[in-house]
Coordinates of C-alpha atoms in Angstrom, one line a residue:
M1 CA -118.9 296.4 129.5
S2 CA -118.3 300.0 130.1
A3 CA -119.1 302.2 127.1
M4 CA -116.1 304.4 127.8
R5 CA -113.6 304.4 125.0
G6 CA -110.0 303.3 125.6
L7 CA -110.2 302.2 129.2
H8 CA -112.5 299.6 130.6
L9 CA -112.2 299.8 134.3
E10 CA -114.1 296.5 135.0
V11 CA -111.4 294.6 133.2
V12 CA -108.5 296.4 135.0
I13 CA -110.2 296.0 138.4
G14 CA -110.8 292.3 137.7
A15 CA -107.2 291.7 136.7
T16 CA -106.0 293.6 139.8
V17 CA -108.2 291.5 142.1
L18 CA -106.8 288.3 140.5
A19 CA -103.2 289.6 141.0
V20 CA -103.9 290.5 144.6
A21 CA -105.5 287.2 145.3
Y22 CA -102.6 285.4 143.7
V23 CA -100.0 287.1 145.8
A24 CA -102.1 286.7 149.0
A25 CA -102.6 283.0 148.4
W26 CA -98.9 282.6 147.7
R27 CA -97.8 284.4 150.9
A28 CA -100.4 282.7 153.1
S29 CA -99.4 279.2 151.9
G30 CA -95.7 279.6 152.5
E31 CA -95.1 277.6 149.3
R32 CA -92.4 278.4 146.8
V33 CA -93.6 279.8 143.4
S34 CA -91.0 279.8 140.7
P35 CA -90.3 283.2 139.0
A36 CA -91.2 281.7 135.7
R37 CA -94.6 280.6 136.9
A38 CA -95.3 284.0 138.5
A39 CA -94.2 285.7 135.3
A40 CA -96.6 283.6 133.3
F41 CA -99.5 284.5 135.5
G42 CA -98.5 288.2 135.3
A43 CA -98.2 288.0 131.5
A44 CA -101.7 286.4 131.3
L45 CA -103.2 289.3 133.2
A46 CA -101.3 291.8 131.1
G47 CA -102.7 290.0 127.9
L48 CA -106.2 290.1 129.3
V49 CA -106.0 293.9 130.0
G50 CA -104.3 294.6 126.7
A51 CA -106.9 292.6 124.7
L52 CA -109.9 294.2 126.3
N53 CA -108.7 297.8 126.6
G54 CA -107.3 300.5 124.5
P55 CA -107.1 300.8 120.7
L56 CA -107.5 297.1 120.0
H57 CA -110.8 296.9 121.9
D58 CA -112.0 300.1 120.4
L59 CA -111.3 298.8 116.8
A60 CA -113.1 295.6 117.7
D61 CA -116.1 297.6 119.0
D62 CA -116.1 299.5 115.7
A63 CA -116.7 296.2 113.9
I64 CA -113.2 295.9 112.5
F65 CA -113.4 292.1 112.1
S66 CA -109.6 291.5 112.0
A67 CA -109.2 293.4 115.3
H68 CA -111.9 291.3 116.9
M69 CA -110.1 288.1 115.8
V70 CA -106.8 289.4 117.3
Q71 CA -108.7 289.8 120.6
H72 CA -110.0 286.2 120.4
L73 CA -106.5 284.9 119.6
I74 CA -105.0 286.7 122.6
L75 CA -107.7 285.5 125.0
T76 CA -107.6 281.9 123.8
L77 CA -104.1 281.2 122.6
V78 CA -102.2 283.5 125.0
V79 CA -104.2 284.3 128.1
A80 CA -105.8 280.9 128.7
P81 CA -102.6 278.8 128.6
L82 CA -100.6 281.4 130.6
L83 CA -103.2 281.4 133.3
L84 CA -102.8 277.6 133.6
A85 CA -99.0 277.7 133.4
G86 CA -98.8 280.4 135.9
T87 CA -101.0 278.8 138.6
P88 CA -99.1 276.7 141.1
S89 CA -100.5 273.3 141.9
F90 CA -101.3 274.2 145.5
M91 CA -103.4 277.1 144.4
A92 CA -105.2 275.0 141.7
D93 CA -106.0 272.2 144.1
A94 CA -107.2 274.6 146.8
L95 CA -109.7 276.0 144.3
L96 CA -110.7 272.6 143.0
D97 CA -110.9 270.6 146.2
P98 CA -114.4 272.0 147.3
L99 CA -115.8 271.2 143.8
L100 CA -114.2 267.7 143.8
A101 CA -115.6 267.0 147.2
R102 CA -119.2 267.1 145.7
T103 CA -120.3 264.2 143.6
A104 CA -122.1 266.2 140.9
T105 CA -119.3 268.7 140.3
R106 CA -116.5 266.1 140.7
G107 CA -118.0 264.1 137.8
L108 CA -118.5 267.1 135.6
L109 CA -115.0 268.5 136.2
R110 CA -113.4 265.1 135.5
V111 CA -115.3 264.8 132.2
L112 CA -114.8 268.4 131.0
T113 CA -111.0 268.3 131.6
R114 CA -110.5 265.2 129.6
P115 CA -109.4 265.4 125.9
L116 CA -112.6 264.6 124.0
A117 CA -114.9 266.7 126.1
A118 CA -112.4 269.6 126.3
L119 CA -112.0 269.6 122.5
A120 CA -115.8 269.4 122.0
A121 CA -116.4 272.4 124.2
W122 CA -113.6 274.3 122.5
S123 CA -115.0 273.5 119.0
L124 CA -118.5 274.3 120.0
A125 CA -117.6 277.7 121.4
L126 CA -115.5 278.6 118.3
V127 CA -118.2 277.6 115.8
V128 CA -121.1 279.1 117.6
W129 CA -119.5 282.5 118.3
H130 CA -118.2 282.8 114.7
L131 CA -121.6 282.1 113.1
P132 CA -122.9 285.4 111.7
G133 CA -126.0 285.5 114.0
P134 CA -124.3 285.1 117.4
Y135 CA -121.4 287.3 116.2
A136 CA -123.7 290.1 115.2
A137 CA -125.6 289.8 118.5
A138 CA -122.4 290.1 120.5
L139 CA -121.5 293.3 118.6
D140 CA -124.9 294.8 119.4
S141 CA -124.8 294.1 123.2
H142 CA -122.0 294.8 125.6
A143 CA -123.3 292.2 128.0
L144 CA -123.4 289.5 125.3
H145 CA -120.0 290.6 124.1
F146 CA -118.7 289.9 127.6
V147 CA -120.3 286.5 127.5
Q148 CA -118.7 285.8 124.1
H149 CA -115.2 286.6 125.4
A150 CA -115.8 284.7 128.7
T151 CA -117.1 281.6 126.9
L152 CA -114.3 281.5 124.4
M153 CA -111.7 281.9 127.1
G154 CA -113.4 279.4 129.4
A155 CA -113.5 276.9 126.6
A156 CA -109.9 277.6 125.8
V157 CA -108.9 276.9 129.4
L158 CA -110.6 273.5 129.1
A159 CA -108.9 272.8 125.8
W160 CA -105.5 273.7 127.2
W161 CA -106.0 271.7 130.4
P162 CA -104.9 268.3 129.1
I163 CA -101.6 270.0 128.0
V164 CA -100.8 272.4 130.9
S165 CA -103.0 271.4 133.8
P166 CA -101.8 273.0 137.1
S167 CA -103.6 270.5 139.2
R168 CA -102.5 267.2 140.8
R169 CA -106.1 266.2 141.2
L170 CA -106.9 266.7 137.5
P171 CA -103.5 266.3 135.8
S172 CA -102.3 266.7 132.3
L173 CA -102.2 263.8 129.9
P174 CA -99.0 261.7 129.8
Y175 CA -96.4 263.1 127.5
A176 CA -97.0 260.8 124.5
A177 CA -100.7 261.5 124.6
R178 CA -100.1 265.2 125.0
L179 CA -98.2 265.3 121.8
L180 CA -101.1 263.6 119.9
Y181 CA -103.6 265.9 121.6
V182 CA -101.7 269.1 120.6
F183 CA -102.2 268.2 116.9
A184 CA -106.0 267.9 117.4
F185 CA -106.1 271.2 119.4
G186 CA -105.5 273.4 116.4
I187 CA -108.0 271.7 114.1
P188 CA -111.2 273.5 115.2
M189 CA -109.7 276.9 114.8
T190 CA -108.1 276.0 111.4
I191 CA -111.5 274.8 110.1
V192 CA -113.3 278.0 111.2
A193 CA -110.4 280.2 109.8
A194 CA -110.5 278.4 106.5
M195 CA -114.2 278.9 106.1
I196 CA -113.9 282.6 107.0
T197 CA -110.9 283.2 104.7
G198 CA -112.5 281.3 101.8
A199 CA -115.9 283.1 101.9
E200 CA -116.6 284.9 98.6
Q201 CA -119.0 287.4 100.3
V202 CA -119.2 289.4 103.5
I203 CA -120.8 287.1 106.2
Y204 CA -120.3 289.4 109.2
P205 CA -122.0 292.7 109.9
F206 CA -120.0 296.0 109.4
P207 CA -122.0 298.8 111.0
A208 CA -121.4 302.4 110.0
S209 CA -119.6 303.0 113.3
G210 CA -116.5 301.5 111.8
A211 CA -116.5 303.5 108.6
G212 CA -114.2 306.2 110.0
V213 CA -111.4 303.8 110.8
R214 CA -111.7 301.3 108.0
V215 CA -108.7 301.0 105.7
L216 CA -109.8 297.7 104.1
T217 CA -113.0 296.8 102.4
P218 CA -115.3 294.6 104.5
L219 CA -114.4 291.5 102.5
D220 CA -110.7 292.1 102.7
D221 CA -111.0 292.8 106.5
Q222 CA -112.9 289.5 106.9
R223 CA -110.3 287.6 104.9
L224 CA -107.5 289.2 107.0
G225 CA -109.3 288.1 110.1
G226 CA -109.5 284.6 108.8
I227 CA -105.8 284.5 108.0
L228 CA -104.9 285.9 111.4
M229 CA -106.8 283.0 112.9
W230 CA -105.3 280.4 110.5
V231 CA -101.7 281.2 111.1
P232 CA -101.6 281.0 114.9
A233 CA -103.8 277.9 114.7
A234 CA -100.8 276.2 113.1
I235 CA -97.9 278.0 114.9
V236 CA -99.2 277.8 118.5
P237 CA -99.8 274.0 118.6
L238 CA -96.4 273.5 116.9
T239 CA -94.8 275.6 119.7
A240 CA -96.7 273.6 122.3
F241 CA -95.7 270.4 120.7
T242 CA -92.0 271.5 120.8
A243 CA -92.3 272.5 124.5
V244 CA -94.0 269.2 125.5
F245 CA -91.4 267.2 123.5
F246 CA -88.5 268.8 125.2
R247 CA -90.1 268.5 128.7
W248 CA -90.7 264.8 128.0
A249 CA -87.0 264.4 127.0
A250 CA -85.9 266.2 130.1
A251 CA -88.1 264.0 132.3
E252 CA -86.7 260.9 130.7
S253 CA -83.2 262.1 131.3
E254 CA -84.0 262.8 135.0
D255 CA -85.5 259.3 135.4
R256 CA -82.4 257.7 133.8
A257 CA -80.1 259.7 136.1
E258 CA -82.1 258.7 139.2
A259 CA -82.0 255.1 138.1
N260 CA -78.2 255.2 137.7
A261 CA -77.8 256.9 141.0
F262 CA -79.9 254.4 142.9
P263 CA -79.5 251.1 141.1
E264 CA -81.6 248.2 142.4

């Protein structure tokens, strides 16, 4: 990433390219995109830019652990699901069709977007990048820091796929299975957060670069970061559960209304 403080142009440019591509694909297709879906995609890009730019990113670069955890939460629990929710099915399928046409990539995509593999990838990314060694290495290297964020967000997209898939080719789970899956979704982050919060000593590096902005001791900062992970790990799945439940109820009502309108 750019070493410039405050503004990281590569992130802003990347988000702008995605926004332009989204609008271009929308206009070229002639398909209708609901305002809610477009707003979700825009919010995802805004979250991406906000997480990786400005004061939050500078604090994370200064080794303020809790700020780094807020970044991870935005990327995985906000940006990832909003990207999926904001992508219309015609765009998702247009991107996936070339990959699904090839035997090797078709099999891989079908495995990775299913519940067990998606949760395994999500759990592995969370655990590996929150081990002290990989975490310290990411702080020391801008390139590896980028890889850390990209890996976490990519794994989060896979983990959210069974809940909010935008694709008709690789669809979400049925509603009942989605409700069960949502409970499992929060477990990996809860376990990692509990281990961080309960640690009795500092397990993450705190270079001198962050001394000028530190208002908490390293151990308190570490515990705050763990709590910040722990609470959303419970609240976000509960919110998703509620949304899925009401969508299921609405779908059941529509099916009953259609059945009454066109009796056999």
